[in-house]
mmCIF file with all atom_site columns, C-alpha atoms in Angstrom:
data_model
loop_
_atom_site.group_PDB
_atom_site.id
_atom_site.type_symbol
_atom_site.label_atom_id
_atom_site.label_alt_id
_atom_site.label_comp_id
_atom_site.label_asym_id
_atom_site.label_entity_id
_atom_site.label_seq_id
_atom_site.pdbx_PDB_ins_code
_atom_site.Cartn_x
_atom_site.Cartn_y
_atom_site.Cartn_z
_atom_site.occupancy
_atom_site.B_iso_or_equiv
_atom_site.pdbx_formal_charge
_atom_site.auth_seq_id
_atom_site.auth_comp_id
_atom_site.auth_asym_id
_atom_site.auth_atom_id
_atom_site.pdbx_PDB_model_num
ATOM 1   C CA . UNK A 1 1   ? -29.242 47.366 46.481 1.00 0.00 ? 1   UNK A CA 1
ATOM 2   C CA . UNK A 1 2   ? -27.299 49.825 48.285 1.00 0.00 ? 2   UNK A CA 1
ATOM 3   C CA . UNK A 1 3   ? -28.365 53.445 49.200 1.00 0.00 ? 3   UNK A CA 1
ATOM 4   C CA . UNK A 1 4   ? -26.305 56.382 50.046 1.00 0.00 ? 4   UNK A CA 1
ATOM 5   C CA . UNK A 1 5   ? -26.862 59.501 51.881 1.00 0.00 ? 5   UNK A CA 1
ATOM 6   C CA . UNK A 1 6   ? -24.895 62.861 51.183 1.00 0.00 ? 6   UNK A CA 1
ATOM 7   C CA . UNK A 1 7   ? -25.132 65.208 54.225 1.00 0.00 ? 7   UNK A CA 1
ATOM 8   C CA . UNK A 1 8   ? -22.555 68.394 54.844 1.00 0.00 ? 8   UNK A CA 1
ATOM 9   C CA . UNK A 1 9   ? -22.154 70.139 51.783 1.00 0.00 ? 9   UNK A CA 1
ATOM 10  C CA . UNK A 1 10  ? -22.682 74.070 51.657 1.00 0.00 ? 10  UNK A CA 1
ATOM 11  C CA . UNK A 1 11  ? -20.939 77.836 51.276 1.00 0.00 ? 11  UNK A CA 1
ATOM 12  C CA . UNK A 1 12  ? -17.628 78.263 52.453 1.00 0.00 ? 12  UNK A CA 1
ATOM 13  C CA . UNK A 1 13  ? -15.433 81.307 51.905 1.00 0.00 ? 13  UNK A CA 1
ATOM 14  C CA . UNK A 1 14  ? -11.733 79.686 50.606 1.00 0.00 ? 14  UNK A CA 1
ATOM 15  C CA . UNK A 1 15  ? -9.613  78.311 53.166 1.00 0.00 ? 15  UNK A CA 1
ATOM 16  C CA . UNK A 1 16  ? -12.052 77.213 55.276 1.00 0.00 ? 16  UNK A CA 1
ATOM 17  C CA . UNK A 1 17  ? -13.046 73.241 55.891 1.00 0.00 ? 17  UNK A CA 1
ATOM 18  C CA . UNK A 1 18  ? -16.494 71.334 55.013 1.00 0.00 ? 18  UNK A CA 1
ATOM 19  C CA . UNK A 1 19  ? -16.785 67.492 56.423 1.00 0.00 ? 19  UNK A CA 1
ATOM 20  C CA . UNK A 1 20  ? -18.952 65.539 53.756 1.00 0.00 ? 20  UNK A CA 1
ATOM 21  C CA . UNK A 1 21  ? -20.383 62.287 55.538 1.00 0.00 ? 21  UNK A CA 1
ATOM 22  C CA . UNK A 1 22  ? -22.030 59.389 53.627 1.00 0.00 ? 22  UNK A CA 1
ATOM 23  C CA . UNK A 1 23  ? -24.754 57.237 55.432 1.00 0.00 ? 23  UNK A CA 1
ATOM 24  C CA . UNK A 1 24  ? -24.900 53.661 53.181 1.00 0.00 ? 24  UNK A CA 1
ATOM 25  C CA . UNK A 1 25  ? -27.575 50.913 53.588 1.00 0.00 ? 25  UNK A CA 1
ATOM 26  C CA . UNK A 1 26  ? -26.265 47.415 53.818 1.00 0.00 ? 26  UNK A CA 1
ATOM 27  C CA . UNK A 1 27  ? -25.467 44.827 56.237 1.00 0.00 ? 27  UNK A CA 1
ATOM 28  C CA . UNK A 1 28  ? -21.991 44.160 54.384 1.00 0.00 ? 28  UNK A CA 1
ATOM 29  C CA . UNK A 1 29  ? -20.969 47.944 54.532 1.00 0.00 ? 29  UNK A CA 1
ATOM 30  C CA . UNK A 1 30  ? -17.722 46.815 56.053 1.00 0.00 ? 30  UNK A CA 1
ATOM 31  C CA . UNK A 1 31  ? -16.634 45.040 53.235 1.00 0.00 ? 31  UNK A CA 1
ATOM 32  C CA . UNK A 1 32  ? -17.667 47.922 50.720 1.00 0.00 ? 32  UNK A CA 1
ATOM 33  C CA . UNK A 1 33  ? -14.963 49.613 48.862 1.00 0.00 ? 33  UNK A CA 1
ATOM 34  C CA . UNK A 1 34  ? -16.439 53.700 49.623 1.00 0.00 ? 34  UNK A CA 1
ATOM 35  C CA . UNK A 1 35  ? -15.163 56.506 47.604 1.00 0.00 ? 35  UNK A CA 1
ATOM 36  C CA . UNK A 1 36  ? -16.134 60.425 46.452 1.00 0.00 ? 36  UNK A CA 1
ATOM 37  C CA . UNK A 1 37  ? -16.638 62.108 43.298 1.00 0.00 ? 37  UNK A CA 1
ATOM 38  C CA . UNK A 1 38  ? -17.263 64.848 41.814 1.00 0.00 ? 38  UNK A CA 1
ATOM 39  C CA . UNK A 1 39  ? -18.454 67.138 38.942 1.00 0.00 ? 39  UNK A CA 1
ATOM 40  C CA . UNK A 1 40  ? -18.016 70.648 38.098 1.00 0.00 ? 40  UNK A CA 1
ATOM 41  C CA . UNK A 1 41  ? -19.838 72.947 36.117 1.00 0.00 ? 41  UNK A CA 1
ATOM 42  C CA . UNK A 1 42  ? -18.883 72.045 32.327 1.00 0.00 ? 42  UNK A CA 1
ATOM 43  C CA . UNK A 1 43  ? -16.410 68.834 33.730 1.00 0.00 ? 43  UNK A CA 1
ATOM 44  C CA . UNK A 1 44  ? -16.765 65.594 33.877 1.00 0.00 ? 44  UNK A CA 1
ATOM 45  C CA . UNK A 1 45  ? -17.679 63.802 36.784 1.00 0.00 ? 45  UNK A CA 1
ATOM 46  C CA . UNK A 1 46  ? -14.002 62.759 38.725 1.00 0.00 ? 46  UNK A CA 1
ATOM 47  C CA . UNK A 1 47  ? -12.373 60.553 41.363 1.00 0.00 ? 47  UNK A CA 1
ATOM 48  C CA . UNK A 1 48  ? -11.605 62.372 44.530 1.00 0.00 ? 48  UNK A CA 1
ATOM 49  C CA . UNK A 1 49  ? -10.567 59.747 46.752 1.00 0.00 ? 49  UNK A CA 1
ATOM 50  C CA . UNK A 1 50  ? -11.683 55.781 47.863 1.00 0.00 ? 50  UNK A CA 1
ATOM 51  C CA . UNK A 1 51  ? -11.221 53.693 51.172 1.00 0.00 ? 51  UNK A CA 1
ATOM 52  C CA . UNK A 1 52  ? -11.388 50.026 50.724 1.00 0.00 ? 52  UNK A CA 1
ATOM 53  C CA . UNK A 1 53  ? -12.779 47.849 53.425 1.00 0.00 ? 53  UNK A CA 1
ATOM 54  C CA . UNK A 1 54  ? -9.521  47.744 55.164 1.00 0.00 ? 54  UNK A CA 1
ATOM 55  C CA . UNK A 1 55  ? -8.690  51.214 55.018 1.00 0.00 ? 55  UNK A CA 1
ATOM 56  C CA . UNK A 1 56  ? -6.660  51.759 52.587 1.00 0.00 ? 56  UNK A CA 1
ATOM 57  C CA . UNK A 1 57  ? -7.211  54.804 51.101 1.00 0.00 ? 57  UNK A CA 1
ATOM 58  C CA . UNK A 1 58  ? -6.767  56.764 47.757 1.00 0.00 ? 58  UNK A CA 1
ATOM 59  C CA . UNK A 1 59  ? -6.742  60.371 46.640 1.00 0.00 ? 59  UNK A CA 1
ATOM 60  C CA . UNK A 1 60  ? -6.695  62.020 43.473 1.00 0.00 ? 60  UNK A CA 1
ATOM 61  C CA . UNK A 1 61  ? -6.595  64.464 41.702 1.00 0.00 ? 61  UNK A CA 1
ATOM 62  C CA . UNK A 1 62  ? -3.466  65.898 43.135 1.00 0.00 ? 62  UNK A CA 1
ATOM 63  C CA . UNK A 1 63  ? -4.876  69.347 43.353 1.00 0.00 ? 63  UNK A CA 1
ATOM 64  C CA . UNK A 1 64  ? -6.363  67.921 46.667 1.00 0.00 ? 64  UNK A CA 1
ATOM 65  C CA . UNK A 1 65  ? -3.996  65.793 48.053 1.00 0.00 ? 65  UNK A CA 1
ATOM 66  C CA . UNK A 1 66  ? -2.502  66.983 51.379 1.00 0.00 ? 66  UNK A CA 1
ATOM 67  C CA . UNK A 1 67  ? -5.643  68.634 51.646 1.00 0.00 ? 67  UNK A CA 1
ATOM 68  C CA . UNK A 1 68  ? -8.584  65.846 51.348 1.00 0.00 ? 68  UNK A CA 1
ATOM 69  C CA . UNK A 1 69  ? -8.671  62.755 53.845 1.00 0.00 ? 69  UNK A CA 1
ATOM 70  C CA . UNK A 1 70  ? -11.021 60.063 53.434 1.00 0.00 ? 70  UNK A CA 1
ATOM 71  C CA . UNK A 1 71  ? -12.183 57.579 55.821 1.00 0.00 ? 71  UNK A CA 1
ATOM 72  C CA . UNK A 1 72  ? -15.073 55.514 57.209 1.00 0.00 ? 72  UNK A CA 1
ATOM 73  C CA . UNK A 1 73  ? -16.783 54.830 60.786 1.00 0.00 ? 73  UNK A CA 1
ATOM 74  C CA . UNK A 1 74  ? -18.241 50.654 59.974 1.00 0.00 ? 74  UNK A CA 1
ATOM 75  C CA . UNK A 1 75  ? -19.954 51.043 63.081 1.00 0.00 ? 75  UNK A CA 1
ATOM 76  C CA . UNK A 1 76  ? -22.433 53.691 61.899 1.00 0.00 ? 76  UNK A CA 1
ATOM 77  C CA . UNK A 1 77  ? -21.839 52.518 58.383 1.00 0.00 ? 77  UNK A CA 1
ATOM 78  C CA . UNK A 1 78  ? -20.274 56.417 57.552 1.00 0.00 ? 78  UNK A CA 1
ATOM 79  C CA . UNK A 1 79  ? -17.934 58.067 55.188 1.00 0.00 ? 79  UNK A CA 1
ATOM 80  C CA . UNK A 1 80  ? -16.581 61.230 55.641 1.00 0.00 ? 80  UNK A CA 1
ATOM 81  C CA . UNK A 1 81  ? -14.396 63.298 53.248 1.00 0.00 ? 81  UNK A CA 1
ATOM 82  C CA . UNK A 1 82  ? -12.663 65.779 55.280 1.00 0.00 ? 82  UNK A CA 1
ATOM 83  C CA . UNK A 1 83  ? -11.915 68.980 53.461 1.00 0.00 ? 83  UNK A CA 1
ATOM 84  C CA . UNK A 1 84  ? -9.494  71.597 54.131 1.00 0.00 ? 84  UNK A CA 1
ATOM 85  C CA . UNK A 1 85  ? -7.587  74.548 52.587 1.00 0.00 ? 85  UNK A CA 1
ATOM 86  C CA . UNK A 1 86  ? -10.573 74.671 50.118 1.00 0.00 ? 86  UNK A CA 1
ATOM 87  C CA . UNK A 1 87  ? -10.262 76.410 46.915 1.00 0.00 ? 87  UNK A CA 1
ATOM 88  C CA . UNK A 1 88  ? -12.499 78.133 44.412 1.00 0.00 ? 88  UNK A CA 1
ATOM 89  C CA . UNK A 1 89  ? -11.932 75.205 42.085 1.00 0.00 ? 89  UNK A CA 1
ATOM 90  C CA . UNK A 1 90  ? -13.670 72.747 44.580 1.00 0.00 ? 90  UNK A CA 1
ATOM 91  C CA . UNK A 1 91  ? -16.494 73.906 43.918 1.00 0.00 ? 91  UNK A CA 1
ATOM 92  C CA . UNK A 1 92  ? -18.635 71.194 42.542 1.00 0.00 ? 92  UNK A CA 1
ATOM 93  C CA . UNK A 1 93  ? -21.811 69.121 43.226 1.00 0.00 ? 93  UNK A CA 1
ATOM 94  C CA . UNK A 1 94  ? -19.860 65.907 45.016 1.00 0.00 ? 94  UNK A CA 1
ATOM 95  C CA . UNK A 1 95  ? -21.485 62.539 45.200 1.00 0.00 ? 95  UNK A CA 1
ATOM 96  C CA . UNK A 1 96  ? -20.458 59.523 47.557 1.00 0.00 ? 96  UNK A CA 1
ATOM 97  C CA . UNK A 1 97  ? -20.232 56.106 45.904 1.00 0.00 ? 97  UNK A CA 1
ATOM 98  C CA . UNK A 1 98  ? -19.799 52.500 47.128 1.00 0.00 ? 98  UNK A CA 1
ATOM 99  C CA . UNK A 1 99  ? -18.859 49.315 45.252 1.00 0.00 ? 99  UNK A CA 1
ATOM 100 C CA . UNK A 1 100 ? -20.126 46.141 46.747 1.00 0.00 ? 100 UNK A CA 1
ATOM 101 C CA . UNK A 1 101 ? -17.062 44.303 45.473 1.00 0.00 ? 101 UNK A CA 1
ATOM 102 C CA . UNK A 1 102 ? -14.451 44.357 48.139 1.00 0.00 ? 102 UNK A CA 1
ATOM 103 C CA . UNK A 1 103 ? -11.574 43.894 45.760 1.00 0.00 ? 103 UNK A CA 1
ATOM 104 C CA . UNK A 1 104 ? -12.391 46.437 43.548 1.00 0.00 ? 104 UNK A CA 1
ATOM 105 C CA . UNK A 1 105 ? -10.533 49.711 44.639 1.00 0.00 ? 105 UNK A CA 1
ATOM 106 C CA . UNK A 1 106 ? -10.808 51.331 41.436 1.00 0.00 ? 106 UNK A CA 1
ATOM 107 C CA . UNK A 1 107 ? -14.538 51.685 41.598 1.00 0.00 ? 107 UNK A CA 1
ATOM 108 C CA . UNK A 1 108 ? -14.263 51.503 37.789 1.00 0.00 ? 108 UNK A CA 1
ATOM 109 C CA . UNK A 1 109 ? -17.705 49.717 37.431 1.00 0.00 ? 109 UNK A CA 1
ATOM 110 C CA . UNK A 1 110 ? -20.768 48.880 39.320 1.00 0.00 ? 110 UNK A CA 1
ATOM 111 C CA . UNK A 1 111 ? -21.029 51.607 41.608 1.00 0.00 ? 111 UNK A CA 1
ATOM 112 C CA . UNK A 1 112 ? -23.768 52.714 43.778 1.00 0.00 ? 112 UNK A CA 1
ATOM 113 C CA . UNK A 1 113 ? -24.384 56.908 43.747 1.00 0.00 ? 113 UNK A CA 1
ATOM 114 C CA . UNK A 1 114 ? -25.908 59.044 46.278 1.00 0.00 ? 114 UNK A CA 1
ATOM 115 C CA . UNK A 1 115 ? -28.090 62.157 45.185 1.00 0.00 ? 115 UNK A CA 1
ATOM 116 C CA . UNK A 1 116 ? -25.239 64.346 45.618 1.00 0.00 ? 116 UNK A CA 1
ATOM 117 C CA . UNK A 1 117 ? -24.421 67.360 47.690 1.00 0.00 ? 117 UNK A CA 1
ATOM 118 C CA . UNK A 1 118 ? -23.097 70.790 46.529 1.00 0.00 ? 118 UNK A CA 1
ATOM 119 C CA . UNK A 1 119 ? -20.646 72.382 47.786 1.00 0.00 ? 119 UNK A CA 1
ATOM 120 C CA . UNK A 1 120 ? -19.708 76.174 46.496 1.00 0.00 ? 120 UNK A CA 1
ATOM 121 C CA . UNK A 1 121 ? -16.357 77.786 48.036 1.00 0.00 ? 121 UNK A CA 1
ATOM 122 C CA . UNK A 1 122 ? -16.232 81.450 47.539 1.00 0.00 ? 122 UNK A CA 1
ATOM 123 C CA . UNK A 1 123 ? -13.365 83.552 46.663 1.00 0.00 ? 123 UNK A CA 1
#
């Protein structure tokens, strides 16, 4: 089992920057594929962005690319989603996930989900 621990959500007015870190359980963290999600009121839950173990990274939707970075610290067994430029339509609860599977960089299927944290961006 794998848990996974939200921190750095909260109010920002737009334009400003929030840094959403991840603490994960697991001796094999380094070889998780770690991504971010996350669900608006009335929307489905969505794909914001994934590293793979390697550090390759993905982002979508494009609404946030050039503005969203993801990446990881193995050592301290960390992901951060670095957020800037934020908008009114960020606003959303967003929740960190991790596959065990290093090959899959979809995260598709068989992820792990944190508890969530919100974060509100004000007009």
């Amino acid at each position: 089992q794998v848990q996974l621990v939200e921190s750095g959500g909260g109010l920002v007015q737009a334009g400003g920057s929030l840094r959403l870190s991840c603490a994960a359980s697991g001796r094999t963290f380094s070889r998780y594929t770690m991504g971010w999600f996350r669900q608006a009121p009335g929307k489905e839950r969505e794909f914001v962005a994934l590293i793979s173990w390697n550090g390759d990274t993905t982002i979508d939707p494009d609404s946030v690319k050039g503005r969203f970075t993801i990446s990881r610290d193995n050592a301290k067994n960390t992901v951060y989603l670095q957020m800037n430029s934020l908008k009114p339509a960020d606003t959303a609860v967003y929740y960190c996930a991790a596959n065990t599977n290093p090959y899959n960089t979809q995260m598709d299927r068989g992820n792990y989900w944190g508890q969530g944290t919100q974060v509100t961006v004000s007009p």
